[in-house]
mmCIF file of C-alpha atoms in Angstrom:
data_model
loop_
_atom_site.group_PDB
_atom_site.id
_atom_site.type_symbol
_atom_site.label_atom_id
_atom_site.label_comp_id
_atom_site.label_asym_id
_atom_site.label_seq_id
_atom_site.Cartn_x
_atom_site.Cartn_y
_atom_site.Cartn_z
ATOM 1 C CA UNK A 66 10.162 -38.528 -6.549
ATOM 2 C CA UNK A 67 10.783 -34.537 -7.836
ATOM 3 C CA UNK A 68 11.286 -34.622 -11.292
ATOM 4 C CA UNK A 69 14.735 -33.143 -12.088
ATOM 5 C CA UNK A 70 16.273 -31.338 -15.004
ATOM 6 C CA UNK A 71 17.932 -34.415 -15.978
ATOM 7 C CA UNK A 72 14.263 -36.348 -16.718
ATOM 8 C CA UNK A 73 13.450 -32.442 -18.658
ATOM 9 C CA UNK A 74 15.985 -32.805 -20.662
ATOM 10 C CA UNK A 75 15.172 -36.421 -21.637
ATOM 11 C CA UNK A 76 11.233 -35.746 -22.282
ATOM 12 C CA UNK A 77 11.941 -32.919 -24.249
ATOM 13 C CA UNK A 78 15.076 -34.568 -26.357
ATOM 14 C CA UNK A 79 17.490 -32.143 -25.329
ATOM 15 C CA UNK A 80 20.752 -31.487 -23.729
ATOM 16 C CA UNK A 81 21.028 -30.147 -20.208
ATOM 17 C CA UNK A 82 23.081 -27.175 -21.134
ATOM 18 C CA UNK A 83 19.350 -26.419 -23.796
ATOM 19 C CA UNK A 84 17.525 -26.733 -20.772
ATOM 20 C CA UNK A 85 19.909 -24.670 -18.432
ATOM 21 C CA UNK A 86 19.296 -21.972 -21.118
ATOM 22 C CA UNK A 87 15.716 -22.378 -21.225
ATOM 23 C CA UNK A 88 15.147 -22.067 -17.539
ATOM 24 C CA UNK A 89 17.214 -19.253 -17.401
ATOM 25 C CA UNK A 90 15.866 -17.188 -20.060
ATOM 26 C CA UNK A 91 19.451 -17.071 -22.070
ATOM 27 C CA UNK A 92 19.660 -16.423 -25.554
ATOM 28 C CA UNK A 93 19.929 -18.688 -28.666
ATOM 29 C CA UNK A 94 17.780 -21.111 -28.398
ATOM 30 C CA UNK A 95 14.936 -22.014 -31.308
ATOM 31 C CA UNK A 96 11.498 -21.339 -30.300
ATOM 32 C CA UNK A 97 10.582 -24.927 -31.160
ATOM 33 C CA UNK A 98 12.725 -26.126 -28.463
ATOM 34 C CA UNK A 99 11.924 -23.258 -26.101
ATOM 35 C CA UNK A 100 8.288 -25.157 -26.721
ATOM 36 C CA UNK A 101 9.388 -28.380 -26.279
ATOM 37 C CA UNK A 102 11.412 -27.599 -22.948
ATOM 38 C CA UNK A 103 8.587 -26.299 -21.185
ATOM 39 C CA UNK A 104 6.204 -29.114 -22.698
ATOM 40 C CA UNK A 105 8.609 -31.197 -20.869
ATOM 41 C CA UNK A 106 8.280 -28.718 -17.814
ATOM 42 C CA UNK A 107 4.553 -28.887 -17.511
ATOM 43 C CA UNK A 108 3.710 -32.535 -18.440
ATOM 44 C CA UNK A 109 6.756 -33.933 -15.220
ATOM 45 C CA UNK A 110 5.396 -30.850 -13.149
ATOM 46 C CA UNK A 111 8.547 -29.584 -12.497
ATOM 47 C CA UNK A 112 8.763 -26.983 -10.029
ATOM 48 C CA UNK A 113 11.906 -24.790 -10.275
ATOM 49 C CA UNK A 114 14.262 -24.159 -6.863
ATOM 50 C CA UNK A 115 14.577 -20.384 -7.435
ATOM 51 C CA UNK A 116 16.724 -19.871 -4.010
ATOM 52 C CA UNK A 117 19.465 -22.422 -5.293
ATOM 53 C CA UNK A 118 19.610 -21.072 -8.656
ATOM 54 C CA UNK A 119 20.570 -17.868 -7.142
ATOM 55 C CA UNK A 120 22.514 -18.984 -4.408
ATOM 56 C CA UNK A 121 24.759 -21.121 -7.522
ATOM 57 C CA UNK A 122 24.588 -17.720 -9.692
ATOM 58 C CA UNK A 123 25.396 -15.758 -6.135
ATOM 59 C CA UNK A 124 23.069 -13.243 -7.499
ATOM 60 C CA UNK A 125 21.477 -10.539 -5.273
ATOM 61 C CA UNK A 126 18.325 -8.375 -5.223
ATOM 62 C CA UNK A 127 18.015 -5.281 -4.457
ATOM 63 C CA UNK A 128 14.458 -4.000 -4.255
ATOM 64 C CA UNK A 129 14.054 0.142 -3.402
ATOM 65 C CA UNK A 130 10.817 1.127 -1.494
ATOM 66 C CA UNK A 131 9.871 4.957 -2.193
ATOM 67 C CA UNK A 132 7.801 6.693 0.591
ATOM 68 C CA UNK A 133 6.728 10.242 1.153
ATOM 69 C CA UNK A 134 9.090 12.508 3.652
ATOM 70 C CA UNK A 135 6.433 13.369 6.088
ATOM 71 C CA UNK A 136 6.243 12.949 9.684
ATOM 72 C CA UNK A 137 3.277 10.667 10.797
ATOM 73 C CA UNK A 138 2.771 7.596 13.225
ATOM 74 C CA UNK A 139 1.307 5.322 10.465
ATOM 75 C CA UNK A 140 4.561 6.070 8.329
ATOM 76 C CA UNK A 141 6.984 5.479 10.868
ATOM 77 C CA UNK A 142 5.210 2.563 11.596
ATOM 78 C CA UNK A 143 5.155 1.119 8.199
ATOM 79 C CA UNK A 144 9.272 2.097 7.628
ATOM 80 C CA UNK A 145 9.564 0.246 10.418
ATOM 81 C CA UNK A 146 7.562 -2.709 9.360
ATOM 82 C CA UNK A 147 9.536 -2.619 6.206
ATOM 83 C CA UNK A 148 12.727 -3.173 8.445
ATOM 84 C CA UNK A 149 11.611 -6.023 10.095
ATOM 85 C CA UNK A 150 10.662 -7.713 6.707
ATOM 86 C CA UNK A 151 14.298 -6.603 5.454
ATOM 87 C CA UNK A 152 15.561 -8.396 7.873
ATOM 88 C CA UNK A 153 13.197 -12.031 7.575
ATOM 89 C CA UNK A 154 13.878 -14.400 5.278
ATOM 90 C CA UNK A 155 11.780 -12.652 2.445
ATOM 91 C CA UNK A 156 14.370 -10.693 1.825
ATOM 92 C CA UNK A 157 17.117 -13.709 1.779
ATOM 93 C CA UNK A 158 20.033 -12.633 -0.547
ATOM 94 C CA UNK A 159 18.322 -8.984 -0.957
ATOM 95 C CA UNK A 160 18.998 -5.378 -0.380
ATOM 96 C CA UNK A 161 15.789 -3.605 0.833
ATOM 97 C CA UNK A 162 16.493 0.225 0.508
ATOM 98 C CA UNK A 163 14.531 2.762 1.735
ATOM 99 C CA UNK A 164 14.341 6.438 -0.166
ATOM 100 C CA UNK A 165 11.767 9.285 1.036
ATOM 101 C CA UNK A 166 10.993 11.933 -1.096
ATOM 102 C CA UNK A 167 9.360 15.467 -0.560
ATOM 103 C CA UNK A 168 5.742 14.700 -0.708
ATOM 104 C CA UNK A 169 4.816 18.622 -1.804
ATOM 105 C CA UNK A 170 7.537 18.818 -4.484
ATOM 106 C CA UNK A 171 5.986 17.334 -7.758
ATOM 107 C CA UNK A 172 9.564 17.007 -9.067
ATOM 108 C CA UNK A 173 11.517 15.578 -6.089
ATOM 109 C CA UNK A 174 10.907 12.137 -7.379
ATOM 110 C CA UNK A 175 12.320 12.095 -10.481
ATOM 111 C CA UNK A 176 15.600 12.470 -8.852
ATOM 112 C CA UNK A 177 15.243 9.258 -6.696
ATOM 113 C CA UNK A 178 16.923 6.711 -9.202
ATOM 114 C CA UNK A 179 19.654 8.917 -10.112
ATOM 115 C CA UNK A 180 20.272 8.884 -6.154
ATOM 116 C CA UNK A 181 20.150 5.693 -5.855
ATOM 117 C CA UNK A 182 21.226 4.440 -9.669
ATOM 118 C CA UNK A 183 24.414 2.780 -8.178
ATOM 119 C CA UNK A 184 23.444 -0.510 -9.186
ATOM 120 C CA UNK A 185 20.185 -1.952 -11.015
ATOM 121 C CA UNK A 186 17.369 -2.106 -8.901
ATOM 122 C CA UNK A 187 15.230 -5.219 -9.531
ATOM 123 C CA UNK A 188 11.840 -3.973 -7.738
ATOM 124 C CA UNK A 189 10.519 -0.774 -6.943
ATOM 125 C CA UNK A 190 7.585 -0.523 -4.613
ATOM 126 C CA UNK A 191 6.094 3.716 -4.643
ATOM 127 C CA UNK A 192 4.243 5.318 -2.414
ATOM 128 C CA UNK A 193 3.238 8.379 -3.668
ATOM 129 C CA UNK A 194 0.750 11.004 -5.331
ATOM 130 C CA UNK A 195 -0.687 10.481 -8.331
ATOM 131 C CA UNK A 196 1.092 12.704 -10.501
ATOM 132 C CA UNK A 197 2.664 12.657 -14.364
ATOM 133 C CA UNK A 198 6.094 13.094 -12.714
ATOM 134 C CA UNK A 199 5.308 9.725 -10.794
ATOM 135 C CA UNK A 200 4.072 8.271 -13.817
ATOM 136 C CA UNK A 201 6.692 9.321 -16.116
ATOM 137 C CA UNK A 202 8.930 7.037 -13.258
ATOM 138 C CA UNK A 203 7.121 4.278 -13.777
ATOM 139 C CA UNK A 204 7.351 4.183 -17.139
ATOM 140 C CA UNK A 205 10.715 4.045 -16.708
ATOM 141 C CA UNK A 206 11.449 1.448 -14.640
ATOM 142 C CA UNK A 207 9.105 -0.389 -16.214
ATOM 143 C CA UNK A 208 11.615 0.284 -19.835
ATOM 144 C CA UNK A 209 14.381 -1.040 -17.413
ATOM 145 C CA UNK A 210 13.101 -3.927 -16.650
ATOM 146 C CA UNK A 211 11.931 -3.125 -13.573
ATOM 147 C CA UNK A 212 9.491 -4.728 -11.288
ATOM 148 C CA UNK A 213 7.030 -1.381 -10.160
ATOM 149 C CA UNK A 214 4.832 -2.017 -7.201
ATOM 150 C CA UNK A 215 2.656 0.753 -5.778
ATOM 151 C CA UNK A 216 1.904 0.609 -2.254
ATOM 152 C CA UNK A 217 -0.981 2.125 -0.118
ATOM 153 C CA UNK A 218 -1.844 4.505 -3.230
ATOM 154 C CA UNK A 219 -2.713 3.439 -6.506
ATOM 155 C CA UNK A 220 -1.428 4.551 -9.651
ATOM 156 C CA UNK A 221 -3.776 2.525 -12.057
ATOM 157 C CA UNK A 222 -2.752 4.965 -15.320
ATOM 158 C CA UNK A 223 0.749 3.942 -14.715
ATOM 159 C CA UNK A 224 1.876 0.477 -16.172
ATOM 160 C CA UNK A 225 2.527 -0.815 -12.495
ATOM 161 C CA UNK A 226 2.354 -4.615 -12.546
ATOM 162 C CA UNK A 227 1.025 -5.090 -8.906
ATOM 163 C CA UNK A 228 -0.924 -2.794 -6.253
ATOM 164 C CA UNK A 229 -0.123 -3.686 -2.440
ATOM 165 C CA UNK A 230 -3.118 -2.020 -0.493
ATOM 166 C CA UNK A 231 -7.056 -2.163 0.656
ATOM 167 C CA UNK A 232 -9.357 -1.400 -1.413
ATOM 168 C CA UNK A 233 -9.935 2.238 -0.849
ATOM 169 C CA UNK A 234 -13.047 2.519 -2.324
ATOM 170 C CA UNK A 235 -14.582 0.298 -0.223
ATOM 171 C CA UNK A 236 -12.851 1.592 3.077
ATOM 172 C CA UNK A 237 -14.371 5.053 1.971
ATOM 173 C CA UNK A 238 -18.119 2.914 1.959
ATOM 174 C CA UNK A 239 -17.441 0.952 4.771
ATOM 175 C CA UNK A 240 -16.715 4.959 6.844
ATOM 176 C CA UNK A 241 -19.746 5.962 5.693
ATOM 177 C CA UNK A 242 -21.702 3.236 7.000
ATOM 178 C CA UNK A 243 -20.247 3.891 10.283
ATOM 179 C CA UNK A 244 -20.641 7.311 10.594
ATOM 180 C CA UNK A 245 -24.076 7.106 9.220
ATOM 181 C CA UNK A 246 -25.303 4.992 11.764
ATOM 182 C CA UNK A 247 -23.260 6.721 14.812
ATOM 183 C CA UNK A 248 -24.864 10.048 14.090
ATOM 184 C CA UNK A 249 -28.489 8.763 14.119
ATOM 185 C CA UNK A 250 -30.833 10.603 12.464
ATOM 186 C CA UNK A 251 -30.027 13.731 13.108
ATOM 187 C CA UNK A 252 -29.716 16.023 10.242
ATOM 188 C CA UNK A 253 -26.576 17.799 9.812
ATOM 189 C CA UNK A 254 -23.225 18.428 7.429
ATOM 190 C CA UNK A 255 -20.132 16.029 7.337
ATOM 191 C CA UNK A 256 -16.317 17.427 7.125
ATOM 192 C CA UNK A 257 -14.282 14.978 4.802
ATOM 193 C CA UNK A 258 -10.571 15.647 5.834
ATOM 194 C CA UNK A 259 -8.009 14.153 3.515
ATOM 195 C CA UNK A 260 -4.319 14.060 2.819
ATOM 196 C CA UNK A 261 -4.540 15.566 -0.686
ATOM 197 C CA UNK A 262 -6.518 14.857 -3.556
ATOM 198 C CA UNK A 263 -4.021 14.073 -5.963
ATOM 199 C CA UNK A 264 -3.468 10.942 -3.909
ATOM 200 C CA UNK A 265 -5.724 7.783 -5.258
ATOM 201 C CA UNK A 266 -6.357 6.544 -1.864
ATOM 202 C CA UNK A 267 -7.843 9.674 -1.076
ATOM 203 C CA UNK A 268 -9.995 10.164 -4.255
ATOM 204 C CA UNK A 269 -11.134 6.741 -4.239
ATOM 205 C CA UNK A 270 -11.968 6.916 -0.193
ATOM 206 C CA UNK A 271 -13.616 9.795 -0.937
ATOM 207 C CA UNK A 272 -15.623 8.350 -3.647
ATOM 208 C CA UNK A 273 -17.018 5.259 -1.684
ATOM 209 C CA UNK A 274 -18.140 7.294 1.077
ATOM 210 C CA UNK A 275 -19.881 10.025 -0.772
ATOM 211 C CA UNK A 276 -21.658 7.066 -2.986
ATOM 212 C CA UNK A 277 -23.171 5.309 0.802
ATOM 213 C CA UNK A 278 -24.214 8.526 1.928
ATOM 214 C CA UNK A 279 -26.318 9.228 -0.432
ATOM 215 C CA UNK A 280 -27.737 5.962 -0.816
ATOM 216 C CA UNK A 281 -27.776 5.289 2.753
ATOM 217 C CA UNK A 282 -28.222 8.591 4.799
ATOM 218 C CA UNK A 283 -29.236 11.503 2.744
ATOM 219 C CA UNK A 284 -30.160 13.898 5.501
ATOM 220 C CA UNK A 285 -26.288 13.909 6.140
ATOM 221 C CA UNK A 286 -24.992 16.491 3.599
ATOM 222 C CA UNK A 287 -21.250 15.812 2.965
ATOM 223 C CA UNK A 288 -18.907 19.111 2.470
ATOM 224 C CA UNK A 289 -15.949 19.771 0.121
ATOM 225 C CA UNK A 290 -12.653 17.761 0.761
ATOM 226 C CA UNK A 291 -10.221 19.639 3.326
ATOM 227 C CA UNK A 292 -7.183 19.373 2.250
ATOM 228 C CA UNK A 293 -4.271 19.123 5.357
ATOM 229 C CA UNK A 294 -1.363 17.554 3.706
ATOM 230 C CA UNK A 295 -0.205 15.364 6.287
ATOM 231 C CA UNK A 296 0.423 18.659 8.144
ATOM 232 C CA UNK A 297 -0.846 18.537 12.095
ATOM 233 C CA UNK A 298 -1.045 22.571 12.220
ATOM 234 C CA UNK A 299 -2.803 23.284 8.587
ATOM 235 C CA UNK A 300 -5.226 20.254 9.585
ATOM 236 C CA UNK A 301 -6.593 21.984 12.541
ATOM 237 C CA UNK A 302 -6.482 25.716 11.036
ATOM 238 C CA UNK A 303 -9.066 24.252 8.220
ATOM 239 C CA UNK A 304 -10.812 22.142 10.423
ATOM 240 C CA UNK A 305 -11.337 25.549 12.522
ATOM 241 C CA UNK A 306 -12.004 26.988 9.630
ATOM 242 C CA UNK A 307 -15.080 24.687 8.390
ATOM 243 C CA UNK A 308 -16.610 24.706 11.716
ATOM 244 C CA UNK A 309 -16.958 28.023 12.564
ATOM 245 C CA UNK A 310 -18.289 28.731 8.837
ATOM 246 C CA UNK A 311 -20.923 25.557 9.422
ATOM 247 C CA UNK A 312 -23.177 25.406 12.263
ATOM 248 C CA UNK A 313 -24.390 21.920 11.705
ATOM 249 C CA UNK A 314 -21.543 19.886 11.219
ATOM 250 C CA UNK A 315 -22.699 16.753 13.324
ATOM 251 C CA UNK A 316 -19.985 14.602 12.268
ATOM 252 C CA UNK A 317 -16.014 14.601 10.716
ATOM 253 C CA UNK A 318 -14.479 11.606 8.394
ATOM 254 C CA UNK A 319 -10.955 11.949 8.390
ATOM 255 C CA UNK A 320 -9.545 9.861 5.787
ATOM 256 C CA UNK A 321 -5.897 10.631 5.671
ATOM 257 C CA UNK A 322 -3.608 11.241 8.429
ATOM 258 C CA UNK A 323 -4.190 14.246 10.615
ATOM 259 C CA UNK A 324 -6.677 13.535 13.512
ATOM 260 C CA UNK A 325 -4.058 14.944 15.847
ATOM 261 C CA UNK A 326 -4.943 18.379 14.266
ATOM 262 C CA UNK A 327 -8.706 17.672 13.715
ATOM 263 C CA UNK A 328 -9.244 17.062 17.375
ATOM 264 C CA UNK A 329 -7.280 20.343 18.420
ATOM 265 C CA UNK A 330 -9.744 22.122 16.167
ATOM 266 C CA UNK A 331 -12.679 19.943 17.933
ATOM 267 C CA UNK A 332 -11.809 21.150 21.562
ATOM 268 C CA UNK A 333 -11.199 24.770 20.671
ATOM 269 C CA UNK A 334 -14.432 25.107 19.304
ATOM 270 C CA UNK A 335 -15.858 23.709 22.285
ATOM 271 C CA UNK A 336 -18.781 22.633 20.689
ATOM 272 C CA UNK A 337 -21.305 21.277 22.750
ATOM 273 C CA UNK A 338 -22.411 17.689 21.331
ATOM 274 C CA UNK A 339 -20.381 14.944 20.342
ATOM 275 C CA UNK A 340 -19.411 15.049 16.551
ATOM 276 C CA UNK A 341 -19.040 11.456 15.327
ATOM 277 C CA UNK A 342 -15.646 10.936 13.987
ATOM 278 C CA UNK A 343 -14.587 8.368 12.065
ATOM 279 C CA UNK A 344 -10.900 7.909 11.253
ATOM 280 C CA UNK A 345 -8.147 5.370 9.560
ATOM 281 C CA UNK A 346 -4.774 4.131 10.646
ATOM 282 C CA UNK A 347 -4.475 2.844 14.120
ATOM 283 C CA UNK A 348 -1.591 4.546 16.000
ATOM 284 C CA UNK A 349 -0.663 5.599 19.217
ATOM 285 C CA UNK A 350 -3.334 8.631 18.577
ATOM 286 C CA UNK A 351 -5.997 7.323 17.303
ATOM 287 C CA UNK A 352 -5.744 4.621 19.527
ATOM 288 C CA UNK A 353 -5.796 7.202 22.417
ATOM 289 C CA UNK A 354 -9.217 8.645 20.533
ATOM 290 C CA UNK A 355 -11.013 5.422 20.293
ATOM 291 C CA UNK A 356 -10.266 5.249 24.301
ATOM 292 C CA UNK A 357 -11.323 8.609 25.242
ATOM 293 C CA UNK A 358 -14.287 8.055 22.787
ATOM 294 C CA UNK A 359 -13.155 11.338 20.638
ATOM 295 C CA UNK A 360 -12.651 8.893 18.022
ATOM 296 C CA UNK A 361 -15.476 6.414 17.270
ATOM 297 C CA UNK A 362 -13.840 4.539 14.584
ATOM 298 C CA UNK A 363 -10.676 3.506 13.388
ATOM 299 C CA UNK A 364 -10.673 1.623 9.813
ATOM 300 C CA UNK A 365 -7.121 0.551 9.492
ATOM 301 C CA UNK A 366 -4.818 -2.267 7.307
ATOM 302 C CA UNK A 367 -1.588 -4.085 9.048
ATOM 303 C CA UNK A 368 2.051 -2.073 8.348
ATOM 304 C CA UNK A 369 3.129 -6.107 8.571
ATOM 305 C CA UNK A 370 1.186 -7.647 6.186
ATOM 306 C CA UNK A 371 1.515 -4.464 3.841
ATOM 307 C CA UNK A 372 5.223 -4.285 4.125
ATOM 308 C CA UNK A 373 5.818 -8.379 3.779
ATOM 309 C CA UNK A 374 2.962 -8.488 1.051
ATOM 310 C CA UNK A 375 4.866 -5.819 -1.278
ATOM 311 C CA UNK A 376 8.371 -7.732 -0.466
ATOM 312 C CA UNK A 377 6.731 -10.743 -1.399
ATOM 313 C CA UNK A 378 5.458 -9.491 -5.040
ATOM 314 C CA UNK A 379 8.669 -7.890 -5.717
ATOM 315 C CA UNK A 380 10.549 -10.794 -5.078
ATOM 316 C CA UNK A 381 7.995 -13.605 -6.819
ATOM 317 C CA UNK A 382 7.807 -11.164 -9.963
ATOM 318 C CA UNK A 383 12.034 -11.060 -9.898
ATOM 319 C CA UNK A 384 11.640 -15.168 -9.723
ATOM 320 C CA UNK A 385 9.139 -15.532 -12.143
ATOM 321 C CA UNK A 386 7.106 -17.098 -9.560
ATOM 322 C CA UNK A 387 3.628 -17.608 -9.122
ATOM 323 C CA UNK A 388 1.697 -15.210 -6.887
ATOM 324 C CA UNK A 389 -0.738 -16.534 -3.957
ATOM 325 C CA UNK A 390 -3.183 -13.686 -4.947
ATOM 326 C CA UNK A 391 -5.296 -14.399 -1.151
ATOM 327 C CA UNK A 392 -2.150 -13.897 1.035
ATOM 328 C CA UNK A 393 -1.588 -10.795 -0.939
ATOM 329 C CA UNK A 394 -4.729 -9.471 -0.286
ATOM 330 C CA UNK A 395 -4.852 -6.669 2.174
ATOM 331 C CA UNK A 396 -7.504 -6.818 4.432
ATOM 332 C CA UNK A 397 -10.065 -3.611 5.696
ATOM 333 C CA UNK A 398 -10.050 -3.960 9.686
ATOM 334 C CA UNK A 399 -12.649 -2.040 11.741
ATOM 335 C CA UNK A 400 -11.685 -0.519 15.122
ATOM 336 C CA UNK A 401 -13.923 0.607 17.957
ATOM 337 C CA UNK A 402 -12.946 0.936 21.419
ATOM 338 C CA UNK A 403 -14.405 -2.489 22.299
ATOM 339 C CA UNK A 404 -12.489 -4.498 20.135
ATOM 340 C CA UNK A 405 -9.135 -2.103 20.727
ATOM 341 C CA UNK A 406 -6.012 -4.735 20.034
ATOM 342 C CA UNK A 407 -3.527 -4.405 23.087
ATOM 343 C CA UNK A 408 -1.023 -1.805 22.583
ATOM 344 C CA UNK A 409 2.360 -2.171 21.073
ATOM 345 C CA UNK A 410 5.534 -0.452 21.717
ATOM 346 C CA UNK A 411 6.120 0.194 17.829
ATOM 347 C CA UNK A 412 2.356 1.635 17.298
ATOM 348 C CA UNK A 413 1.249 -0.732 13.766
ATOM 349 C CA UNK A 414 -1.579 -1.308 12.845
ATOM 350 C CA UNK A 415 -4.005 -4.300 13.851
ATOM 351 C CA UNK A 416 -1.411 -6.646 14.607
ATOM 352 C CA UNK A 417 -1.302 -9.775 12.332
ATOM 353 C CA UNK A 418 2.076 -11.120 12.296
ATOM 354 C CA UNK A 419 1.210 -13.928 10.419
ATOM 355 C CA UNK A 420 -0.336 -12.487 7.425
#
């Protein structure tokens, strides 16, 4: 039989209105018996009912997810992805909201809250460049009382208390194996294309492949980070740009978004081998690469699992609940066209609805 608050309150030698406080965090109450209560707690192994405590308070969440205002497939994908978990039983007796904010204005962000600053917000999960102006917002939520998860991108200088993404430096090693060992032995210069290098998943990418590469394949010489910004037409002008000023590029990692513009830049220069190109994010394009083999590689991570992971922490850190640190764990998938998922309508990555 469930040990109740009733058999609490007798271990401990306390009232039930002393244990009511206890449990709920309320004030006045002696730290002895704070001590005693969840003495009492741990020796019965009582396990709290979180959902009926709120459901008999009639208290409400509401948990504000900040993504960058820039038009790509994996972002649509992963609003959408937050939607779906908005509307599961994760977010029972919540209000998931949704702000995007000018990725190229340093400042934008700072306004969020004050947009939004209605009512309290009780988790905050950021997606966003690694800036002081981000950090700065952190700070403050986290002097509110605020839950601060950041999602996709790091922000490990900021006191975040959770981050909800792959490990980028490893993604970066695992691309470099892959390219490596697609382009052979051939000697020959690599384009790194990346969103911007004040994001962490970027620098951190970056790092792990550079690191393989010159363990693994040092007759590939990698070249200075491109910078495209999540912008299709600036992607392919400096993709253009690198090639035609390098006559051995044998292969391109792209390790943000814009392969849409790196393969424009590919068939204009109508060069006449294959480059290798290695990519992340699998969407409707880079699906479409992998199948007409100008993509090689795909390393992507599951919108789902990302979107329900980060609901998940926000709402167990609100609870004061325990975290299953292995379901939370976001997992590196490797596409090629021979393991290529079957399509869906809403373009996510690998599919895992269970995770």
């Amino acid at each position: 039989m469930r040990p109740t608050v009733n058999d609490i309150a007798r271990e401990a030698g306390v009232s039930l209105a002393t244990v009511d406080r206890v449990l709920n965090e309320r004030p006045g109450v002696r730290d002895k018996t704070i001590r005693a209560v969840n003495d009492a707690i741990a020796k019965l192994g009582y396990v709290r009912n979180v959902a009926a405590a709120n459901l008999a308070r009639q208290r409400r969440y509401r948990f504000l997810f900040i993504l960058p205002a820039v038009e790509t497939q994996f972002l649509r994908a992963l609003q959408a992805a937050i939607h779906d978990a908005a509307r599961g039983p994760l977010a029972e007796a919540s209000d998931v909201v949704i702000a995007t904010v000018p990725q190229r204005d340093p400042h934008a962000i700072v306004t969020v809250l004050d947009d939004h600053g209605d009512q309290p917000i009780d988790g905050c999960a950021i997606m966003a460049h690694e800036t002081p102006d981000v950090r700065d917002l952190i700070i403050r939520l986290k002097a509110e009382g605020t839950t601060v998860v950041t999602l996709i991108t790091d922000q490990p200088r900021a006191p975040r208390d959770h981050f909800v993404g792959i490990d980028n430096r490893a993604a970066g090693r695992t691309a470099a194996v892959l390219l490596g060992r697609f382009a052979g032995q051939k000697p020959g210069k690599v384009a790194v294309v990346v969103s911007s290098m004040l994001a962490r998943d970027m620098v951190d990418r970056r790092l792990g492949f550079d690191e393989v590469l010159a363990e693994r394949f040092p007759h590939l010489q990698s070249l200075p980070s491109l910078e495209g910004h999540d912008d299709r037409d600036l992607t392919a002008q400096i993709t253009a740009a690198c090639l035609a000023a390098h006559d051995n590029v044998v292969a391109i990692y792209v390790a943000g978004a814009g392969t849409r513009g790196v393969n424009e830049a590919v068939r204009r220069a109508g060069l006449p081998d294959h480059l290798v190109v290695v990519a992340h994010e699998l969407t409707a394009h880079t699906r479409g690469g992998l199948e007409d083999g100008s993509i090689d590689a795909v390393i992507a991570q599951d919108v789902g699992h990302l979107a329900r992971s980060a609901l998940r922490v926000l709402r167990a850190k609100a609870d004061r609940a325990p975290l299953d640190e292995g379901q939370e764990q976001i997992r590196i998938e490797i596409v090629i066209r021979e393991n290529l998922p079957p399509s869906t309508d809403s373009a996510l990555s690998t599919p895992q609805a269970a995770a």
